[in-house]
Structure formats: C-alpha cells, structure tokens
Coordinates of C-alpha atoms and ligand atoms in Angstrom, one line a residue:
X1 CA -13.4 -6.8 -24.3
X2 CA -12.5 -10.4 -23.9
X3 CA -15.2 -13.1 -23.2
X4 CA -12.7 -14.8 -21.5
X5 CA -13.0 -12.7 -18.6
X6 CA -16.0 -12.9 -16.3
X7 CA -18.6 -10.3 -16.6
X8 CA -17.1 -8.7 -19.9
X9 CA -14.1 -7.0 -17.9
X10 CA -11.7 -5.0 -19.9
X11 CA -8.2 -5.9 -20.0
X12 CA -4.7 -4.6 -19.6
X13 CA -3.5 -3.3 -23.0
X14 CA 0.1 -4.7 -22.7
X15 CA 1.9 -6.9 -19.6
X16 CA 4.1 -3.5 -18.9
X17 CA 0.5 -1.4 -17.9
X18 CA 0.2 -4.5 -16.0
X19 CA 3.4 -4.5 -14.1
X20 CA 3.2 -0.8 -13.7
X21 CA -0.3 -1.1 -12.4
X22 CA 0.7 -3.1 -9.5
X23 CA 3.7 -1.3 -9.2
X24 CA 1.6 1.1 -8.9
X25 CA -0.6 0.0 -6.3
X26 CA 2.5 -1.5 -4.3
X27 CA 4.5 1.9 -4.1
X28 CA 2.3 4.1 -2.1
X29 CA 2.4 6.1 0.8
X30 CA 3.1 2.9 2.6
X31 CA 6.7 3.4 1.4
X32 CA 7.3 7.1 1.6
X33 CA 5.0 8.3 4.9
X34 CA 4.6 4.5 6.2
X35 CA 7.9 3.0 5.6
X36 CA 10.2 5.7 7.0
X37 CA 8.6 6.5 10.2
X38 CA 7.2 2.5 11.1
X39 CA 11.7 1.9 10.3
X40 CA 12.3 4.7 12.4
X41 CA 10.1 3.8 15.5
X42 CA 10.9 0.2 15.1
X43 CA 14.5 0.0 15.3
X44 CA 16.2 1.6 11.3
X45 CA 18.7 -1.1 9.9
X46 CA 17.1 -3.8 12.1
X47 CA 14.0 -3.4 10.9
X48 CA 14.7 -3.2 7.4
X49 CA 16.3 -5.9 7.3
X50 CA 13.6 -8.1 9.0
X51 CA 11.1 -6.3 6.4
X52 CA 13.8 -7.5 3.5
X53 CA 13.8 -11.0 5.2
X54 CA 9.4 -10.9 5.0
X55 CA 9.6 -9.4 1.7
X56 CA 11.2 -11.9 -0.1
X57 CA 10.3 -14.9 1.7
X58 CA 6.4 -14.4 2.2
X59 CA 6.1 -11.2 0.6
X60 CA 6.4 -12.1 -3.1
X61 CA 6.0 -15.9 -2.7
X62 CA 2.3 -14.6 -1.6
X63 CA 1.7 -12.0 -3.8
X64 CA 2.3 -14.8 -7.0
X65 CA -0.5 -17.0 -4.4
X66 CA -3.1 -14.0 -4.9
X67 CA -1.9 -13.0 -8.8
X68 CA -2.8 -17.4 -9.4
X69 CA -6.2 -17.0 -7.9
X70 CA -7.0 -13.8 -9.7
X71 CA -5.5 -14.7 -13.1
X72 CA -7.4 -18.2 -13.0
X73 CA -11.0 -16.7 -11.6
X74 CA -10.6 -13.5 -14.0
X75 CA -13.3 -12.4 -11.8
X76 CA -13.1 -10.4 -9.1
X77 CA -11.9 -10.7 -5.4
X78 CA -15.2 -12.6 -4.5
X79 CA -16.0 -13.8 -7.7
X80 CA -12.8 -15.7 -8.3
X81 CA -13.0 -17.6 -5.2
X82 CA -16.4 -18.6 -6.0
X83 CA -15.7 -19.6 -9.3
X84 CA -12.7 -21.3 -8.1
X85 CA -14.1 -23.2 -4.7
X86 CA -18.0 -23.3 -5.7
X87 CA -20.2 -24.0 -2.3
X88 CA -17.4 -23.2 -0.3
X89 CA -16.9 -20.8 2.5
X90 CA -13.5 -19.3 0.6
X91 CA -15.5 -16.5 -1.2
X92 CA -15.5 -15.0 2.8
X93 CA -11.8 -14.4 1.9
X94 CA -12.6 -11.8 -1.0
X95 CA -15.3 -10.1 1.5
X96 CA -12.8 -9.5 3.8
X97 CA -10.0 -8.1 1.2
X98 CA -13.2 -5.8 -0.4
X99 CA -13.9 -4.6 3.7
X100 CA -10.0 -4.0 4.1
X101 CA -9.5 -2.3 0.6
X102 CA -12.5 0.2 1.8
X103 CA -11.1 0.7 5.1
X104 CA -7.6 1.5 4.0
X105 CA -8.7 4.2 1.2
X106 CA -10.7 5.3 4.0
X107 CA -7.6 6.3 5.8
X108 CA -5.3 6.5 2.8
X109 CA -7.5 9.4 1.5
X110 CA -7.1 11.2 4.6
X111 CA -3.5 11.4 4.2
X112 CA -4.2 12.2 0.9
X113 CA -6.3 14.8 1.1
X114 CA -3.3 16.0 3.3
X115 CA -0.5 15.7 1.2
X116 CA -2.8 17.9 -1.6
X117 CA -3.0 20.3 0.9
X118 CA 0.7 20.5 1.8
X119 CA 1.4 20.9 -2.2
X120 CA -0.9 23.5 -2.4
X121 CA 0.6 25.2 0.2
X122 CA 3.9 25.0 -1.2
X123 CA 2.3 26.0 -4.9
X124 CA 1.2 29.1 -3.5
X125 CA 5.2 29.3 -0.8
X126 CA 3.0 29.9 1.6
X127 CA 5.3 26.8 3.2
X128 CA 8.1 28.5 2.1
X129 CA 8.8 30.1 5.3
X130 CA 8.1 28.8 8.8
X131 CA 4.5 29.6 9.2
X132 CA 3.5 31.1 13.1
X133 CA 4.0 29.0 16.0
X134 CA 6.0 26.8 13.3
X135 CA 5.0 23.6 10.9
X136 CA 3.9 21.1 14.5
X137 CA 1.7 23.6 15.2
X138 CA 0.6 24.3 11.7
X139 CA 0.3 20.7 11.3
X140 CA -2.2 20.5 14.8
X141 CA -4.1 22.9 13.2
X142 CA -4.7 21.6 10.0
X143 CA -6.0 18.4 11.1
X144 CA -8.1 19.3 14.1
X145 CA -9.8 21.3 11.8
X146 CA -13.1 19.2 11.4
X147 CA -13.8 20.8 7.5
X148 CA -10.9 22.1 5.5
X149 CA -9.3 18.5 5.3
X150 CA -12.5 16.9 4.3
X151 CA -12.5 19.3 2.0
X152 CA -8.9 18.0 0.2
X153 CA -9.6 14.4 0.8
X154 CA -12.9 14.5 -1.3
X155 CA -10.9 16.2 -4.3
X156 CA -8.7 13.4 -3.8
X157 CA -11.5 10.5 -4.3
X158 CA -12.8 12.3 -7.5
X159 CA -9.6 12.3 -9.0
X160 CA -9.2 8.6 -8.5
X161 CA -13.1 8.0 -9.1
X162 CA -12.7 9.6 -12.1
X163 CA -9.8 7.2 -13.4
X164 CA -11.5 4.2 -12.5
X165 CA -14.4 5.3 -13.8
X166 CA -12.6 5.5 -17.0
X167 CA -12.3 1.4 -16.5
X168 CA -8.9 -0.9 -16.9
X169 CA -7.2 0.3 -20.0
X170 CA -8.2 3.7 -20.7
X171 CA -8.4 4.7 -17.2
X172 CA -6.1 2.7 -14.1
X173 CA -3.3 1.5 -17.1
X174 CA -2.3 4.8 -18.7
X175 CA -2.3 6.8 -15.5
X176 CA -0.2 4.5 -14.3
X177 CA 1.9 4.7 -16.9
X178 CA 2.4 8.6 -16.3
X179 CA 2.2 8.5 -12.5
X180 CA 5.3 5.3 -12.1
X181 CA 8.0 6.7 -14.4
X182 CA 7.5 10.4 -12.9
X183 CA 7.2 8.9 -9.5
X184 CA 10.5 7.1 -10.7
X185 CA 12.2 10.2 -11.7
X186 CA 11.6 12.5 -9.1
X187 CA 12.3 10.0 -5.9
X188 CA 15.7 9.5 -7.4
X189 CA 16.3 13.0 -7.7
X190 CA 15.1 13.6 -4.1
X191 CA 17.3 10.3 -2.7
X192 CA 20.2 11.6 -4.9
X193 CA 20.0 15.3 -3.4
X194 CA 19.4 14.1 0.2
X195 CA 22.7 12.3 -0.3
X196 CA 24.2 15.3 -1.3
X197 CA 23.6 16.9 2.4
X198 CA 26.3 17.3 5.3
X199 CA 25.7 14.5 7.9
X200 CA 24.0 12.4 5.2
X201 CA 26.3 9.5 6.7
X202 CA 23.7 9.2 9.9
X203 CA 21.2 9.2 8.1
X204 CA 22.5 5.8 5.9
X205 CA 24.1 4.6 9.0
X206 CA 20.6 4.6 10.8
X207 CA 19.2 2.8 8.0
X208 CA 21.7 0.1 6.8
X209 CA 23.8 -0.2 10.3
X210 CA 21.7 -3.1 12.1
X211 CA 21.9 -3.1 15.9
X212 CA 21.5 -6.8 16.4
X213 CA 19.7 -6.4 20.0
X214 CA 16.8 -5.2 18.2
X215 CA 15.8 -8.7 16.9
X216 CA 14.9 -9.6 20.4
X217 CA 12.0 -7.2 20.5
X218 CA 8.6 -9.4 18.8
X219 CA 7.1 -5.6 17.7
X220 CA 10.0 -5.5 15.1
X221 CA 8.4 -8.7 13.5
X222 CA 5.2 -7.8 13.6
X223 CA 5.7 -4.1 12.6
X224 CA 8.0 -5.8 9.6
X225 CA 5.7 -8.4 8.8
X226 CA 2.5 -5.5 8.4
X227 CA 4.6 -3.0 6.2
X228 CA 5.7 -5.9 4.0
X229 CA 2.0 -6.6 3.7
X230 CA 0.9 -3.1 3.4
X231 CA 3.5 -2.1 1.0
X232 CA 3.3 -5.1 -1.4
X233 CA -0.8 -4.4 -0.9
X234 CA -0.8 -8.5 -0.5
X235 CA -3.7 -9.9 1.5
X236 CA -6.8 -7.9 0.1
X237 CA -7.2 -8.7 -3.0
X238 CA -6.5 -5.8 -4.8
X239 CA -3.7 -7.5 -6.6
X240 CA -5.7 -10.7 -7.4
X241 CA -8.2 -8.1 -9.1
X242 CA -6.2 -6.4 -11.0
X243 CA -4.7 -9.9 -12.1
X244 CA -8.0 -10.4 -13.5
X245 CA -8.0 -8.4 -16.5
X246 CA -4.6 -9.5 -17.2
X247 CA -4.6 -11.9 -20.5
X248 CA -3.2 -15.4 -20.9
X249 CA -0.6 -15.2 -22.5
X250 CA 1.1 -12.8 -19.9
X251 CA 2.8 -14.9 -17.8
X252 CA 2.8 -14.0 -13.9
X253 CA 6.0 -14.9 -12.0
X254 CA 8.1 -12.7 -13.2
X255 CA 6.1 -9.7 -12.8
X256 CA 5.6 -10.8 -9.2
X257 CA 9.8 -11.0 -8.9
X258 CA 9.3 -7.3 -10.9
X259 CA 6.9 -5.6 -8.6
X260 CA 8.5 -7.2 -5.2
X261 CA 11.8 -5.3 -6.2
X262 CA 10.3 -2.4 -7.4
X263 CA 8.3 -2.3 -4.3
X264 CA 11.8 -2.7 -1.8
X265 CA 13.2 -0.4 -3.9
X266 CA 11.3 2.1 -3.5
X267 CA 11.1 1.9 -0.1
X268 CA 14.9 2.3 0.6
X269 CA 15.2 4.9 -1.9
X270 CA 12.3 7.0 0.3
X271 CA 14.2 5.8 3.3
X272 CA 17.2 7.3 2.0
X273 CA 15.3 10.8 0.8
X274 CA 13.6 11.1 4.3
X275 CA 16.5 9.4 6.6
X276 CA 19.2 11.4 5.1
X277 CA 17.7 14.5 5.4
X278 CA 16.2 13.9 9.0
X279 CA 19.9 13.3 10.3
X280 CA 21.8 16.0 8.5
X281 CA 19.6 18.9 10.5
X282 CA 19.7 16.8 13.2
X283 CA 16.1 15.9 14.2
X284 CA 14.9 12.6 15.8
X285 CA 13.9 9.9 13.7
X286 CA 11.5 8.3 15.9
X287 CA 8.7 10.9 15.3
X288 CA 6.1 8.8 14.2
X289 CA 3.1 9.6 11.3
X290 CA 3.6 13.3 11.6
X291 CA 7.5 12.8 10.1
X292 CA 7.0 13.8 6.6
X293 CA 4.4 16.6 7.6
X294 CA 6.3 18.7 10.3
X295 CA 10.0 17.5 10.7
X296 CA 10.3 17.2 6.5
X297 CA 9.0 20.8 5.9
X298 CA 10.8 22.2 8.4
X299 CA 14.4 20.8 7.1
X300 CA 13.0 22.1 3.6
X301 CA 12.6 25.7 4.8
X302 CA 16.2 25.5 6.0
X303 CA 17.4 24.3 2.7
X304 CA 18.4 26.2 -0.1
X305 CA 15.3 26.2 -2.8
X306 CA 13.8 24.4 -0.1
X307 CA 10.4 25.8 -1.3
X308 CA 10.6 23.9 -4.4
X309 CA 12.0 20.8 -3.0
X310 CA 9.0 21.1 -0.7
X311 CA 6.8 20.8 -4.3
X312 CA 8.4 18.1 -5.8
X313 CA 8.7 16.2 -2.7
X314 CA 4.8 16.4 -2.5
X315 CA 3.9 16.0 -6.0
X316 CA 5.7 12.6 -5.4
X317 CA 3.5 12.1 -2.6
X318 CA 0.8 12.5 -3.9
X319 CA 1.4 11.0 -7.5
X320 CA 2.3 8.0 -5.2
X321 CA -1.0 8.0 -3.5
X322 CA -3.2 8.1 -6.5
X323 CA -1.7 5.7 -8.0
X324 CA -2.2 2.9 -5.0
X325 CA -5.7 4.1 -4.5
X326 CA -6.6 3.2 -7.7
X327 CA -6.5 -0.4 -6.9
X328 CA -7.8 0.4 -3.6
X329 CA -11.0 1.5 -5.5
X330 CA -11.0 -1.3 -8.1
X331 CA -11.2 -4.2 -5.4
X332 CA -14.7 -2.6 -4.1
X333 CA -15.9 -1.1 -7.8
X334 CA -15.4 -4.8 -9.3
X335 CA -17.2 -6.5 -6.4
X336 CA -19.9 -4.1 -6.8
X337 CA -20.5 -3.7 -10.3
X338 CA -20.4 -7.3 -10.7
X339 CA -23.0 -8.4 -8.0
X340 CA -25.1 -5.1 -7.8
X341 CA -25.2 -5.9 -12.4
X342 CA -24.4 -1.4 -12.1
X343 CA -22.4 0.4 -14.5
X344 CA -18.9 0.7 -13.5
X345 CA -19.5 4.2 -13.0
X346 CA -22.6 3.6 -11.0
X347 CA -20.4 1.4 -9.0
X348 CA -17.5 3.3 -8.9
X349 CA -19.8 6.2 -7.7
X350 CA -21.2 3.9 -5.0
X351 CA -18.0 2.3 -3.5
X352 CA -16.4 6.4 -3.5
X353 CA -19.3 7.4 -1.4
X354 CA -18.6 4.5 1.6
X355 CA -15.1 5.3 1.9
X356 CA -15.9 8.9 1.9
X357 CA -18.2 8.5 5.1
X358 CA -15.8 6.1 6.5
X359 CA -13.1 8.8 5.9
X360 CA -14.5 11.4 7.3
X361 CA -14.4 9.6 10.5
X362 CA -10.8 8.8 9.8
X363 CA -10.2 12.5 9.7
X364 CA -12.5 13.6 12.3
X365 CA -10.5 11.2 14.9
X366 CA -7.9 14.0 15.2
X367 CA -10.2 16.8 15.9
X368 CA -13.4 16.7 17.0
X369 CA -13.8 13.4 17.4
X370 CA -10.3 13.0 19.3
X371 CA -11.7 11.4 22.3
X372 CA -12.6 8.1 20.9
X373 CA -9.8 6.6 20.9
X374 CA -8.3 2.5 22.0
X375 CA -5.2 2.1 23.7
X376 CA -4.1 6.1 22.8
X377 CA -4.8 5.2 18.8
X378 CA -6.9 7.1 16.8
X379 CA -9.8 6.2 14.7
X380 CA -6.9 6.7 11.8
X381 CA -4.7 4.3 13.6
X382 CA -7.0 2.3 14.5
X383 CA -7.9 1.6 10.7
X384 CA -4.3 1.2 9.8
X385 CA -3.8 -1.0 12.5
X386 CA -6.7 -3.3 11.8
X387 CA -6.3 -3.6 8.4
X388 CA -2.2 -3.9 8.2
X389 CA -1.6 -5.9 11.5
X390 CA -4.4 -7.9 11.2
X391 CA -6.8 -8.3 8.0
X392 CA -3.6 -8.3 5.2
X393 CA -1.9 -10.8 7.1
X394 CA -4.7 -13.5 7.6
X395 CA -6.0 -12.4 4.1
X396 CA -2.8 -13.7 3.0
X397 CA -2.7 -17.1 5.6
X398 CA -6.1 -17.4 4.0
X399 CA -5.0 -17.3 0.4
X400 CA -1.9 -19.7 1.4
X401 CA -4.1 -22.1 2.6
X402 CA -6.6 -21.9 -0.4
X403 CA -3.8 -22.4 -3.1
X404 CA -1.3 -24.5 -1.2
X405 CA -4.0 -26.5 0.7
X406 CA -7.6 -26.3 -1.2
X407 CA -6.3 -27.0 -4.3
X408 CA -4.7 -30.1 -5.8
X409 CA -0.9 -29.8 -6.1
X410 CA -1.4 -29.8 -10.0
X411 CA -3.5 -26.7 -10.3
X412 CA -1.8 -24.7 -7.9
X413 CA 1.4 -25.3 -10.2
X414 CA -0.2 -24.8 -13.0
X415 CA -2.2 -21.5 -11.8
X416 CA 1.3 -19.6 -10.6
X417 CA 2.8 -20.6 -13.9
X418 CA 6.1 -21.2 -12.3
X419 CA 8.0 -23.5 -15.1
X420 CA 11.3 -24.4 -13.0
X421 CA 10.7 -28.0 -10.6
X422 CA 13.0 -26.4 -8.6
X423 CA 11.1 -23.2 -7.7
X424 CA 7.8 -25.0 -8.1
X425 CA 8.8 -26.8 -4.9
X426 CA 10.3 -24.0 -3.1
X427 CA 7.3 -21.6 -3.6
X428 CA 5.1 -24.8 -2.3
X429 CA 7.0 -25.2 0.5
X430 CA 6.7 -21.3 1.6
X431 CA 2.9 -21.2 1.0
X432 CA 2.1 -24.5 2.3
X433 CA 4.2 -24.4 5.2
X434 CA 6.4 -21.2 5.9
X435 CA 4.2 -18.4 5.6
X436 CA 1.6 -19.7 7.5
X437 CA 4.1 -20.8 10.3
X438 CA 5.4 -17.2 10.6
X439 CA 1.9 -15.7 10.3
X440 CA 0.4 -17.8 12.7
X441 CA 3.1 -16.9 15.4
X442 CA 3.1 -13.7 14.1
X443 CA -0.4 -12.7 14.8
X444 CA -1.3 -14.9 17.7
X445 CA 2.5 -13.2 19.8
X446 CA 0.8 -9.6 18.9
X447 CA -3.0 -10.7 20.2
X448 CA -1.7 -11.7 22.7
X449 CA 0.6 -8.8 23.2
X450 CA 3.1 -11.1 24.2
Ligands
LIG1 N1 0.6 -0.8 -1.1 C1 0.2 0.6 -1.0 C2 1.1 1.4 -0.2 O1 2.1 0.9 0.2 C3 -1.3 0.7 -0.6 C4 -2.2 0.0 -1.6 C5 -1.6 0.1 0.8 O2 0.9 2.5 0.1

C-alpha cells in the first residue's frame, strides 16, 4: 500500500500489469462484436480509416488527457477532479464517467452473458451442427427468452466481481496478465486461419479498399468517432482510475502510444478473423449486432473442425469481455468505496448489484420488454447509443477542456509527462483546440440529425 495514493489504494505491481490492464480494458467486445459489424454497417475500408484518422488524432492524444488527471489525483474518477479543481463543478465530469461505466457493463454483461452461453453450447457441440430452424432462429430464441440469459449474464458479473474484489494487484493485474497474452494468441490464430479460406480476398478488400463516396455520409464520423471512444474506453473515466494506482515513477505517454496501437490492432486483426470469413461463404456484411452470433456460427458449422473453432472463437470473446469489464467495475467500486468509507468488497458487492438491475432491463428489451423501444432501438441500443455517441465523447470534450483549459499550461505539461517541446505543443494543440473542434461538430451534426 502506498500513502501516496488517496484512500490507501493498492497499486499496480509493475508498469507491464499496467499496460496490460488498460490494454485490457481497451480490447473488448467493442473490437471483436462492436468493431466488425459498426465497419460493416457504416461503409468497411471507409470507415476504418476515418476510425484510424479519430484514433490517432483524438483518440490517444485524449486518452494521455484522462491517464494525467488520474495519475496526478491518484484518486478516483470523482475524487481526482476534486482534489485537482477544489470548489469546482469539474467533479460532475467523474459522476458522469461512474453513470456511463454502470450503464455500459449494464449492456456489456448482457452480451456477455451471451457469449458464455454460446461457449457452452459449443463445450457441450450442441453448436456443432445447425440447430432446428437454424442459428437466426436459435439466436431469437435465446434472447427473447426473459430468464435463461439472466441467468449467464449474472455468472458473468461474479466472475468479474470476484476479481475486483480481489483489489488492483492480486486481482484486476494478474488476470490481466493471463486474459491479454491468451487473448493475443488465440485472435492471431483465428485472423491467420480466416486468411487461410477461399474468397478471403473480399473479405480484406471490404476492409482495406476505401470507397471514397462514403466520406460524404456524417454517420461515418460519428459512428467512427463513438467506436474510437468506446474501444479506447476514453471519456468515462475508467482509464483515469486505473491510472490511479499506477506509481510515479512509471511514466505515462508511452503506455498511452502502447495501448492506442494495441487497441487498433486488435481491432483489424478481429476485422480480419470476422470479415474474411463472412466473405468467403458469402454472407452479407452489413448484418448488424447479431453478426458474430448467427452469421459467424453458421460459417463455423460449414467449416472443417468448425466445432472447435466455434470454442476458441468464443473463449476469445469472452476472455475479451472480462477483461474490459473489469475496469468497467473499478470506475463505480472506487467511487463507492471511497465516498460510502465500505470495504472494497462491500463496494464491489454494491456497484455489481446496480448494473445487474440495470442489465436485466438491457436483456429483457429483446423479449418481453421489446415494445419499449425509441426510434426502432432497443433498451440495449439505447444504452450503447447513449453512452458511446454521447456520454464518452463529451466526457472526453470535458476532460480536454479541464487539462488543456482549467489548468495552467505548466501543469498540464507536467501532468502528461510528455518530455519532447515538440510533442508537448502538438498534444496541446489537439486537446486545446482539435478535439474539441471535431467533437463539438461531431455531436451537435448527430443531435441534430443533420
Ligand atoms: N473498451 C472496451 C471495449 O472496446 C469497453 C471497456 C467499452 O469493449
């Protein structure tokens, strides 16, 4: 324990649990479900390469903004603006990144709970084969029904509960440090095999073959700009918590640079595994959430050893899940255990509960509870919608304007630890002035609905 940090926080054991933690938390099922079927919907090569563009210019650029604020306040997501900006409004910043967090594991879980289910399924090759009425309707089935997926999320929740019970290093580090390098291993296997397919060509051609018309269309930007938020997990402070059990000595913008490549990476390499395989048994891209649930078992069952491509490809999943969600759980557990002075399993306990309640209406939304529903989305889209289109990205206008604006020139410098002149003026420049600029049109074109 270090006094250092606030409220006797433990700390990350070495700067690589660090890295892999956020790693972690940024390679999720935002990248393999999110990534593949938002590209797919929203134009393949264009899109990516607008998401690149976001990535690398506001993406990581913000994601060093909220690793600054967490690493100086070493407290967390409310806490550190509080400590930072004392009598100021800024702390409202941290409220709204602990609502989000809770809203997103809400419907992350869901999903989740799903993609246990699927590798159960495929445990037991009851996937194996087409099941009746074949895996759409399987798929219907399975998550109209208003118990059995409840069911599967809730084991998911313990499992993470359980590590963050276990606190920072004991618990979220050295899972993460399983759950990255397997994740690692077995994605590149999958991209590697997809590759290996006949009509694999489409598949890259759809993702790396821009059709410059696309650009015109203001949903690619928005759709781009909300994955690059959702995948990097910038704009809710999940990030800037876990950057406050980091120690001082371990130095912040290159593990930014580390977990914004790691992060793209990932992405393409699940755009490959799902893109390649999608075109080579000719399906349609452009199927939308239910892509990795019906059109990716069905091209498994035509494969050879499908059936066990169909495990691996969901132990990835899944492995991938758990390991975002634990952050997901540490913004709200911190908050709480902090200002409610409970145990962190007390508060862990607490902050699994809400998001189980919340989740249930997540799933619910696509049974029983199908009619409520805004402009044809879901409760599930709904959440997703809310929280990636709109909460990340003025979480992260907030937290541009807090360390590029707020705070004098000198300590935003010296918080992001950037030594290079050069850089230190570039990254002011995109805080101060680009990224809000782009998120400002950004959002106000899509309320608009222009
Ligand atoms: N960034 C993660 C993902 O891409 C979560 C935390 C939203 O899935």
């Amino acid at each position: 324990m270090s006094q250092q940090s606030g409220i006797g926080q433990d700390q990350w054991k070495t700067r690589l649990g660090f890295m892999l933690a956020a790693m972690g938390s940024a390679v999720g099922l935002g990248n393999i479900w999110r990534f593949p079927y938002v590209a797919g919907e929203s134009g393949g090569a264009t899109f990516l390469l607008v998401y690149l563009a976001f990535v690398f210019l506001i993406g990581v650029p913000l994601l060093l903004t909220e690793f600054s604020i967490g690493k100086a306040g070493k407290m967390d997501a409310v806490g550190s603006f509080k400590k930072l900006a004392p009598n100021t409004k800024w702390h409202l910043t941290g409220i709204m990144g602990v609502i989000g967090g809770i809203l997103i594991l809400s419907f992350y879980s869901v999903v989740a709970g799903w993609s246990i289910f699927y590798l159960y399924q495929y445990v037991t090759g009851a996937f194996w084969t087409e099941p009746d009425g074949g895996f759409g309707a399987a798929f219907d089935a399975w998550i109209t029904n208003p118990l059995a997926p409840l069911f599967w999320q809730a084991l998911f929740l313990i499992v993470t509960m359980v590590i963050v019970m276990r606190g920072i290093g004991s618990g979220i580090e050295r899972a993460n440090n399983i759950l990255m390098p397997g994740l690692a291993i077995l994605m590149i296997f999958m991209a590697g095999y997809g590759m290996t397919l006949d009509g694999a060509g489409e598949g890259l051609a759809f993702l790396f073959t821009p059709d410059w018309s696309k650009l015109a269309d203001p949903n690619v930007y928005l759709m781009a700009l909300g994955q690059a938020f959702f995948s990097l997990s910038i704009g809710i402070c999940g990030m800037l918590t876990y950057s406050s059990y980091l120690k001082e000595k371990d130095k912040l913008p290159a593990a930014t640079v580390g977990v914004g490549l790691m992060d793209t990476l990932f992405a393409v390499i699940a755009g490959v595994m799902v893109f390649t395989a999608v075109f080579s048994f000719g399906v349609e891209p452009t199927s939308g959430p239910p892509l990795v649930f019906i059109i990716l078992p069905s091209i498994f069952e035509s494969m050879p050893a499908g059936g066990l491509i169909g495990v691996v490809f969901f132990v990835l999943l899944v492995m991938a899940a758990l390991s975002s969600a634990l952050s997901l759980l540490e913004l709200p557990v911190a908050y709480i255990h902090r200002t409610l002075g409970l145990t962190r399993k007390a508060a862990t306990a607490i902050a699994g509960s809400i998001i189980f309640v919340f989740g249930i209406a997540a799933s619910l939304g696509f049974g029983i509870w199908s009619h409520i529903q805004v402009n044809g989305n879901n409760i599930l889209d709904m959440m997703d919608n809310l929280t990636a289109n709109i909460i990340l990205p003025l979480g992260g206008l907030l937290m541009a304007f807090f360390v590029g604006w707020y705070l004098t020139r000198d300590k935003a410098i010296q918080f992001s630890e950037i030594e290079s002149p050069l850089l230190q003026n570039i990254w002011l420049i995109i805080i101060r002035f680009v990224a809000p600029v782009v998120l400002l049109i950004i959002m106000v074109t899509s309320l608009l609905g222009i």
